[in-house]
Structure formats: C-alpha cells, structure tokens
Amino acid sequence: MHQPFEEGISMKVFYRKEQTAPAQRASPSAHKPRLVVEDWKAHFAESIELCSFEPATQEQIARAHLPDFVKGVLGGSVANGFGNRDPAVAASMPFTSGSLLAAAEYAVLHRQAVCSPTSGFHHACYSGAGGYCTFNGLMVTALALKDAGLVDRVAILDCDAHYGDGTDSIIRTLGIGWIEHHTQGNTFWNAESAANGAYERWLDAALAKCRGCDVVLYQAGADPHTDDPLGGILTTAQMQTRDRTVFQQLGAVPLVWNLAGGYQVVQGDTDAQRMEPVLALHRQTARLHVEMFG
C-alpha cells in the first residue's frame, strides 16, 4: 500500500543550466527548460526548490539505445534529433536524461511528486533519433531504476499530443514486460476523436493501471492544446482538468512530471514572450502541483 506524501513541501525541480542548449529549428525543447524555470521563478519562486543532479552516464543511456548510436551522437559523428551535430546539443543530452532520472530516483526514495523540466524523449527509438528527440530519457530512467533495484514496475503516462513510437519500439526491442506505457497520441488525432468523454475515459483507464506501479513518469505535454499547430484536442480548461485528474487519481504513487511538447508561438521581442502560450500551460501544471502537493 502506498503511503501518503509528506505535507508542506515545495515543488522540487531537477534543473541544471547544462541541460539547456541553443534553440533548434521548429522545436523549442533544447532551450525550453531555461525559459520554464525562469518563468516559474518569476511567478512563484517561493514555491519551488531547484535541485542539482549528476548527468546520466553514457552506459546508462546505452541501456536504452544501441551503444554505437549513443557514442556517435555524443562524439558528434551521428546526427541528433534535430538533424544536426551541434556539440552544444550533444553536451546537453546527458543532463536532460539525468534530470528525469534524478527526479525519479528522488520520487521513489522520498515518496514525493517532483518535476523534471525536460522534453524531447518519446520519438527516440533504440537505434536512432527522430522527431526532435535524441535519447529516450523515459526509457533511460525506467531501465536505470530497474537495474538499481528501486522499482519492479514503471508507468509511463504520455500525454504529449503525439504517439510515443520510440518508447514503444524500445520496449519491444528489449522485450520489456514490466512497463505500463500509455500514449495518448496513439488514440487521439483531433478534437472530435477526444469528444463526448472519450479522452476522460482513456485517461481514467490508463491511471487505473498506473496506480499499481512503483513510479509514474508523466509527460504533461502542452501540445494537446487546441491552439497548438501540432496538437489541437483540449482547451486550456480541459488541460487543467487533465493535470488535476492525474495528480488526484495517482494519490500517493511516486510521480515525476515533465514538459514534453508545446509549439505555440506569438509575436514578441524575446523568446519568453514568443513562447508565452506554452509557458502559460506549463505554469498552469506547476501551479496545480504546488496547490495539490505543496
């Protein structure tokens, strides 16, 4: 039986500046961690605690990927998920996976809900990158926790707008049977498909299976929003309900949530101004975390 969370705690955010790289092409994932953390510090600094961590090792990353692929990306001879060999992106990759891994370890050991401000994971498959995703930090984390004997079962609740095909492919390639993987992008493709309670029924069914796991990795994507150019199924209020439902129904199961996708942009003079619609959605999730677990 899972025990209740400790009360009166701030939201722990596993962030280091090394996990941020310059903006890449159409995806903000390389530099979004910095923008999100700066936004949270501006809006509710007293409610968050920044936590440092060690980067994931090459060996840990290679548990989820073909070792030659990992070596090639980190060494600059193989393209990353953005389709280039930018050394700054390569240098950030161990810190991106390391953030999620450290957050998950903390969640399991301290029985808390915590945050890893990361994205760019679920399209990375065993032998290659794709869709702005280089290394699959979800699978790196799950395998490292299992190898360390910290968990028996891991849940990946992927509420990014898109199908976590890379995650599924790694699970199949490695023959893993101890991961509960639920990816909304494999079920919903437009607002009509999610209407009339279909989304809520899918989420409730997924959460029922997640509750039996030792930790949940929750991709709280901003791209399902109706205004997102690559999403478009949930309103702002529905996304708030999504997050509230996840936090409520998982109860005392150790949980890590991350940022996943989000591609809305508006006119502005700074990156933060241009990304305000996405930052506002991540801010909404963070406020709910503070409200419900703080």
Short mmCIF file of C-alpha atoms in Angstrom, two decimals:
data_model
loop_
_atom_site.label_atom_id
_atom_site.label_comp_id
_atom_site.label_asym_id
_atom_site.label_seq_id
_atom_site.Cartn_x
_atom_site.Cartn_y
_atom_site.Cartn_z
CA MET A 1 0.00 0.00 0.00
CA HIS A 2 1.38 3.40 -0.98
CA GLN A 3 1.81 5.83 1.91
CA PRO A 4 0.62 9.47 1.79
CA PHE A 5 3.04 12.12 0.67
CA GLU A 6 4.81 14.34 3.18
CA GLU A 7 2.96 17.64 3.55
CA GLY A 8 4.32 21.18 3.50
CA ILE A 9 6.95 20.67 0.82
CA SER A 10 7.83 22.92 -2.11
CA MET A 11 7.88 21.61 -5.67
CA LYS A 12 11.30 20.12 -6.30
CA VAL A 13 12.55 20.92 -9.80
CA PHE A 14 15.57 18.99 -11.06
CA TYR A 15 17.30 21.58 -13.19
CA ARG A 16 20.83 22.48 -14.19
CA LYS A 17 21.76 25.07 -16.79
CA GLU A 18 23.75 22.40 -18.65
CA GLN A 19 20.51 20.73 -19.78
CA THR A 20 19.73 23.75 -21.96
CA ALA A 21 21.14 24.26 -25.45
CA PRO A 22 20.54 26.92 -28.13
CA ALA A 23 17.15 26.82 -29.88
CA GLN A 24 16.96 24.28 -32.71
CA ARG A 25 14.70 24.50 -35.77
CA ALA A 26 10.96 24.33 -35.09
CA SER A 27 11.19 22.66 -31.69
CA PRO A 28 11.79 24.67 -28.50
CA SER A 29 12.82 21.63 -26.46
CA ALA A 30 16.55 22.43 -26.42
CA HIS A 31 16.10 25.79 -24.68
CA LYS A 32 12.67 25.39 -23.09
CA PRO A 33 13.98 24.20 -19.69
CA ARG A 34 15.67 27.54 -19.03
CA LEU A 35 12.64 29.56 -20.12
CA VAL A 36 10.27 27.49 -18.00
CA VAL A 37 12.40 27.66 -14.86
CA GLU A 38 12.87 31.42 -15.27
CA ASP A 39 9.11 31.78 -15.69
CA TRP A 40 8.38 29.80 -12.53
CA LYS A 41 10.94 31.78 -10.57
CA ALA A 42 9.23 34.97 -11.71
CA HIS A 43 5.73 33.80 -10.78
CA PHE A 44 6.14 31.63 -7.66
CA ALA A 45 9.79 31.40 -6.68
CA GLU A 46 8.90 30.72 -3.05
CA SER A 47 7.09 27.52 -4.04
CA ILE A 48 9.87 25.81 -6.00
CA GLU A 49 13.19 24.32 -4.97
CA LEU A 50 15.84 23.83 -7.64
CA CYS A 51 17.70 20.55 -7.18
CA SER A 52 21.03 19.68 -8.75
CA PHE A 53 21.89 16.22 -10.08
CA GLU A 54 24.52 14.20 -11.89
CA PRO A 55 24.25 13.70 -15.66
CA ALA A 56 23.29 10.28 -16.94
CA THR A 57 26.34 8.25 -17.92
CA GLN A 58 26.98 7.01 -21.43
CA GLU A 59 26.49 3.48 -20.11
CA GLN A 60 23.09 4.33 -18.63
CA ILE A 61 21.94 5.91 -21.89
CA ALA A 62 23.21 2.89 -23.83
CA ARG A 63 20.96 0.59 -21.81
CA ALA A 64 18.06 2.09 -23.76
CA HIS A 65 19.85 2.59 -27.09
CA LEU A 66 22.29 0.99 -29.47
CA PRO A 67 25.70 1.76 -27.92
CA ASP A 68 27.24 2.87 -31.23
CA PHE A 69 24.37 5.33 -31.75
CA VAL A 70 24.91 6.82 -28.29
CA LYS A 71 28.66 7.07 -28.81
CA GLY A 72 28.17 8.66 -32.22
CA VAL A 73 25.76 11.34 -31.02
CA LEU A 74 27.88 12.28 -28.02
CA GLY A 75 31.02 12.29 -30.17
CA GLY A 76 29.49 14.37 -32.96
CA SER A 77 29.61 11.79 -35.75
CA VAL A 78 25.89 10.96 -35.71
CA ALA A 79 23.04 13.47 -36.03
CA ASN A 80 20.85 14.30 -33.04
CA GLY A 81 17.05 14.51 -33.06
CA PHE A 82 17.19 17.98 -34.64
CA GLY A 83 19.07 16.58 -37.62
CA ASN A 84 22.42 18.24 -36.87
CA ARG A 85 25.65 17.53 -35.00
CA ASP A 86 25.68 20.63 -32.80
CA PRO A 87 28.15 19.90 -29.96
CA ALA A 88 26.10 22.07 -27.58
CA VAL A 89 23.10 19.81 -28.09
CA ALA A 90 25.23 16.70 -27.60
CA ALA A 91 26.67 18.12 -24.39
CA SER A 92 23.18 18.80 -23.02
CA MET A 93 21.85 15.29 -23.64
CA PRO A 94 23.29 13.51 -20.55
CA PHE A 95 21.88 16.30 -18.38
CA THR A 96 18.44 16.04 -19.97
CA SER A 97 18.16 12.32 -19.23
CA GLY A 98 19.97 12.88 -15.93
CA SER A 99 17.32 15.35 -14.80
CA LEU A 100 14.50 12.86 -15.29
CA LEU A 101 16.48 10.01 -13.74
CA ALA A 102 17.45 12.01 -10.66
CA ALA A 103 13.89 13.25 -10.24
CA ALA A 104 12.51 9.72 -10.48
CA GLU A 105 15.06 8.37 -8.00
CA TYR A 106 14.11 11.11 -5.56
CA ALA A 107 10.40 10.48 -6.06
CA VAL A 108 10.80 6.77 -5.31
CA LEU A 109 13.11 7.19 -2.31
CA HIS A 110 11.16 10.06 -0.72
CA ARG A 111 7.67 9.17 -1.93
CA GLN A 112 7.02 12.56 -3.46
CA ALA A 113 5.74 14.14 -6.65
CA VAL A 114 8.52 16.14 -8.33
CA CYS A 115 9.28 17.86 -11.63
CA SER A 116 11.90 17.42 -14.34
CA PRO A 117 11.70 20.36 -16.80
CA THR A 118 12.61 18.22 -19.81
CA SER A 119 11.26 17.17 -23.18
CA GLY A 120 12.42 15.59 -26.42
CA PHE A 121 12.26 11.91 -25.44
CA HIS A 122 9.48 9.75 -26.82
CA HIS A 123 10.30 9.61 -30.57
CA ALA A 124 13.86 8.39 -29.94
CA CYS A 125 13.98 4.66 -30.70
CA TYR A 126 16.58 2.03 -29.87
CA SER A 127 18.89 2.67 -32.81
CA GLY A 128 18.22 6.27 -33.76
CA ALA A 129 16.84 9.74 -33.14
CA GLY A 130 13.69 11.25 -34.59
CA GLY A 131 11.07 13.94 -34.26
CA TYR A 132 13.31 16.35 -32.29
CA CYS A 133 14.08 13.53 -29.81
CA THR A 134 17.64 12.25 -29.42
CA PHE A 135 17.81 9.95 -26.40
CA ASN A 136 14.71 8.46 -24.81
CA GLY A 137 15.10 9.69 -21.24
CA LEU A 138 11.88 7.93 -20.27
CA MET A 139 13.41 4.55 -21.06
CA VAL A 140 16.86 5.52 -19.76
CA THR A 141 15.18 6.35 -16.45
CA ALA A 142 12.99 3.25 -16.29
CA LEU A 143 15.91 0.92 -17.01
CA ALA A 144 18.26 2.64 -14.55
CA LEU A 145 15.67 2.44 -11.77
CA LYS A 146 15.07 -1.24 -12.51
CA ASP A 147 18.80 -2.00 -12.68
CA ALA A 148 19.30 -0.32 -9.30
CA GLY A 149 16.57 -2.45 -7.73
CA LEU A 150 14.48 0.61 -6.86
CA VAL A 151 11.36 -0.49 -8.74
CA ASP A 152 9.56 -3.55 -10.01
CA ARG A 153 7.13 -1.77 -12.31
CA VAL A 154 7.25 1.64 -14.00
CA ALA A 155 4.38 3.55 -15.62
CA ILE A 156 4.90 5.96 -18.50
CA LEU A 157 1.82 8.14 -18.90
CA ASP A 158 2.50 10.06 -22.09
CA CYS A 159 0.06 12.96 -22.52
CA ASP A 160 2.07 14.62 -25.26
CA ALA A 161 -0.11 15.08 -28.35
CA HIS A 162 1.91 12.60 -30.38
CA TYR A 163 2.41 8.85 -30.34
CA GLY A 164 5.40 7.75 -28.27
CA ASP A 165 6.60 5.47 -31.03
CA GLY A 166 10.20 5.48 -29.88
CA THR A 167 9.23 4.37 -26.39
CA ASP A 168 7.13 1.54 -27.80
CA SER A 169 9.96 0.46 -30.09
CA ILE A 170 12.49 0.25 -27.25
CA ILE A 171 10.05 -1.72 -25.11
CA ARG A 172 9.58 -4.19 -27.99
CA THR A 173 13.27 -4.37 -28.89
CA LEU A 174 14.31 -5.14 -25.33
CA GLY A 175 11.35 -7.43 -24.65
CA ILE A 176 10.25 -5.47 -21.57
CA GLY A 177 7.10 -6.58 -19.78
CA TRP A 178 7.28 -4.51 -16.60
CA ILE A 179 6.46 -1.07 -18.06
CA GLU A 180 2.91 0.28 -18.30
CA HIS A 181 3.05 2.55 -21.35
CA HIS A 182 0.03 4.71 -22.18
CA THR A 183 0.46 7.23 -25.00
CA GLN A 184 -2.48 9.43 -25.96
CA GLY A 185 -1.11 10.10 -29.43
CA ASN A 186 -1.86 6.51 -30.39
CA THR A 187 -5.56 7.06 -29.64
CA PHE A 188 -6.47 10.69 -30.40
CA TRP A 189 -5.70 12.62 -33.57
CA ASN A 190 -8.19 15.50 -33.49
CA ALA A 191 -10.72 17.18 -31.20
CA GLU A 192 -13.57 15.02 -32.49
CA SER A 193 -11.79 11.80 -31.51
CA ALA A 194 -11.44 13.09 -27.94
CA ALA A 195 -15.01 14.40 -27.63
CA ASN A 196 -18.03 13.05 -25.73
CA GLY A 197 -15.97 11.82 -22.80
CA ALA A 198 -13.60 9.67 -24.89
CA TYR A 199 -10.49 11.40 -23.58
CA GLU A 200 -11.63 11.23 -19.97
CA ARG A 201 -12.40 7.50 -20.30
CA TRP A 202 -8.98 6.83 -21.82
CA LEU A 203 -7.23 8.77 -19.06
CA ASP A 204 -9.19 7.07 -16.26
CA ALA A 205 -8.37 3.63 -17.69
CA ALA A 206 -4.68 4.49 -18.03
CA LEU A 207 -4.50 5.87 -14.50
CA ALA A 208 -6.11 2.74 -13.08
CA LYS A 209 -3.21 0.71 -14.48
CA CYS A 210 -0.58 3.27 -13.45
CA ARG A 211 -1.61 3.12 -9.80
CA GLY A 212 -0.16 -0.36 -9.45
CA CYS A 213 3.36 0.79 -10.39
CA ASP A 214 6.23 1.95 -8.20
CA VAL A 215 6.71 5.26 -10.02
CA VAL A 216 4.90 7.15 -12.77
CA LEU A 217 6.69 9.20 -15.43
CA TYR A 218 4.06 11.69 -16.59
CA GLN A 219 4.62 13.63 -19.80
CA ALA A 220 2.39 16.67 -19.18
CA GLY A 221 2.62 17.95 -22.74
CA ALA A 222 1.42 21.41 -23.72
CA ASP A 223 0.90 20.45 -27.36
CA PRO A 224 -2.57 18.86 -26.97
CA HIS A 225 -3.91 22.42 -26.67
CA THR A 226 -6.49 23.41 -29.27
CA ASP A 227 -4.31 26.30 -30.48
CA ASP A 228 -1.15 24.24 -30.88
CA PRO A 229 -0.15 23.87 -34.55
CA LEU A 230 0.91 20.26 -33.93
CA GLY A 231 -1.83 19.28 -31.47
CA GLY A 232 -5.35 20.56 -31.11
CA ILE A 233 -7.67 18.42 -28.95
CA LEU A 234 -8.00 20.06 -25.49
CA THR A 235 -8.91 23.54 -24.27
CA THR A 236 -6.95 25.30 -21.53
CA ALA A 237 -9.62 24.28 -19.01
CA GLN A 238 -9.57 20.68 -20.21
CA MET A 239 -5.79 20.55 -19.87
CA GLN A 240 -6.10 21.81 -16.32
CA THR A 241 -8.64 19.07 -15.65
CA ARG A 242 -6.25 16.54 -17.19
CA ASP A 243 -3.44 17.52 -14.83
CA ARG A 244 -5.72 17.72 -11.81
CA THR A 245 -7.11 14.27 -12.59
CA VAL A 246 -3.62 12.78 -12.87
CA PHE A 247 -2.47 14.34 -9.61
CA GLN A 248 -5.66 13.34 -7.77
CA GLN A 249 -6.04 9.79 -9.03
CA LEU A 250 -2.41 8.79 -8.61
CA GLY A 251 -2.69 9.72 -4.96
CA ALA A 252 0.47 8.65 -3.18
CA VAL A 253 2.24 6.92 -6.08
CA PRO A 254 5.70 8.50 -6.57
CA LEU A 255 5.44 10.70 -9.63
CA VAL A 256 7.67 12.75 -11.92
CA TRP A 257 6.14 15.05 -14.48
CA ASN A 258 7.97 16.72 -17.33
CA LEU A 259 7.19 19.22 -20.08
CA ALA A 260 7.07 17.19 -23.30
CA GLY A 261 5.83 19.11 -26.37
CA GLY A 262 4.37 22.55 -26.99
CA TYR A 263 4.75 24.57 -30.19
CA GLN A 264 2.55 27.67 -30.00
CA VAL A 265 4.30 30.96 -30.75
CA VAL A 266 3.09 34.56 -30.81
CA GLN A 267 4.70 37.89 -31.67
CA GLY A 268 7.25 39.12 -29.16
CA ASP A 269 10.68 40.62 -28.65
CA THR A 270 12.11 37.80 -26.54
CA ASP A 271 11.98 34.01 -26.60
CA ALA A 272 9.85 34.07 -23.46
CA GLN A 273 7.35 36.48 -24.99
CA ARG A 274 7.10 34.44 -28.17
CA MET A 275 6.59 31.23 -26.17
CA GLU A 276 4.14 32.69 -23.65
CA PRO A 277 1.21 30.40 -24.65
CA VAL A 278 3.36 27.33 -23.97
CA LEU A 279 4.88 28.79 -20.82
CA ALA A 280 1.39 29.59 -19.54
CA LEU A 281 0.30 25.97 -19.92
CA HIS A 282 3.38 24.63 -18.11
CA ARG A 283 2.82 27.31 -15.45
CA GLN A 284 -0.72 26.02 -15.01
CA THR A 285 0.56 22.48 -14.38
CA ALA A 286 3.17 23.76 -11.93
CA ARG A 287 0.59 25.81 -10.02
CA LEU A 288 -1.60 22.73 -9.68
CA HIS A 289 1.36 20.74 -8.38
CA VAL A 290 2.05 23.40 -5.74
CA GLU A 291 -1.64 23.61 -4.85
CA MET A 292 -2.13 19.86 -4.50
CA PHE A 293 1.22 18.65 -3.14
CA GLY A 294 2.77 21.74 -1.56
#
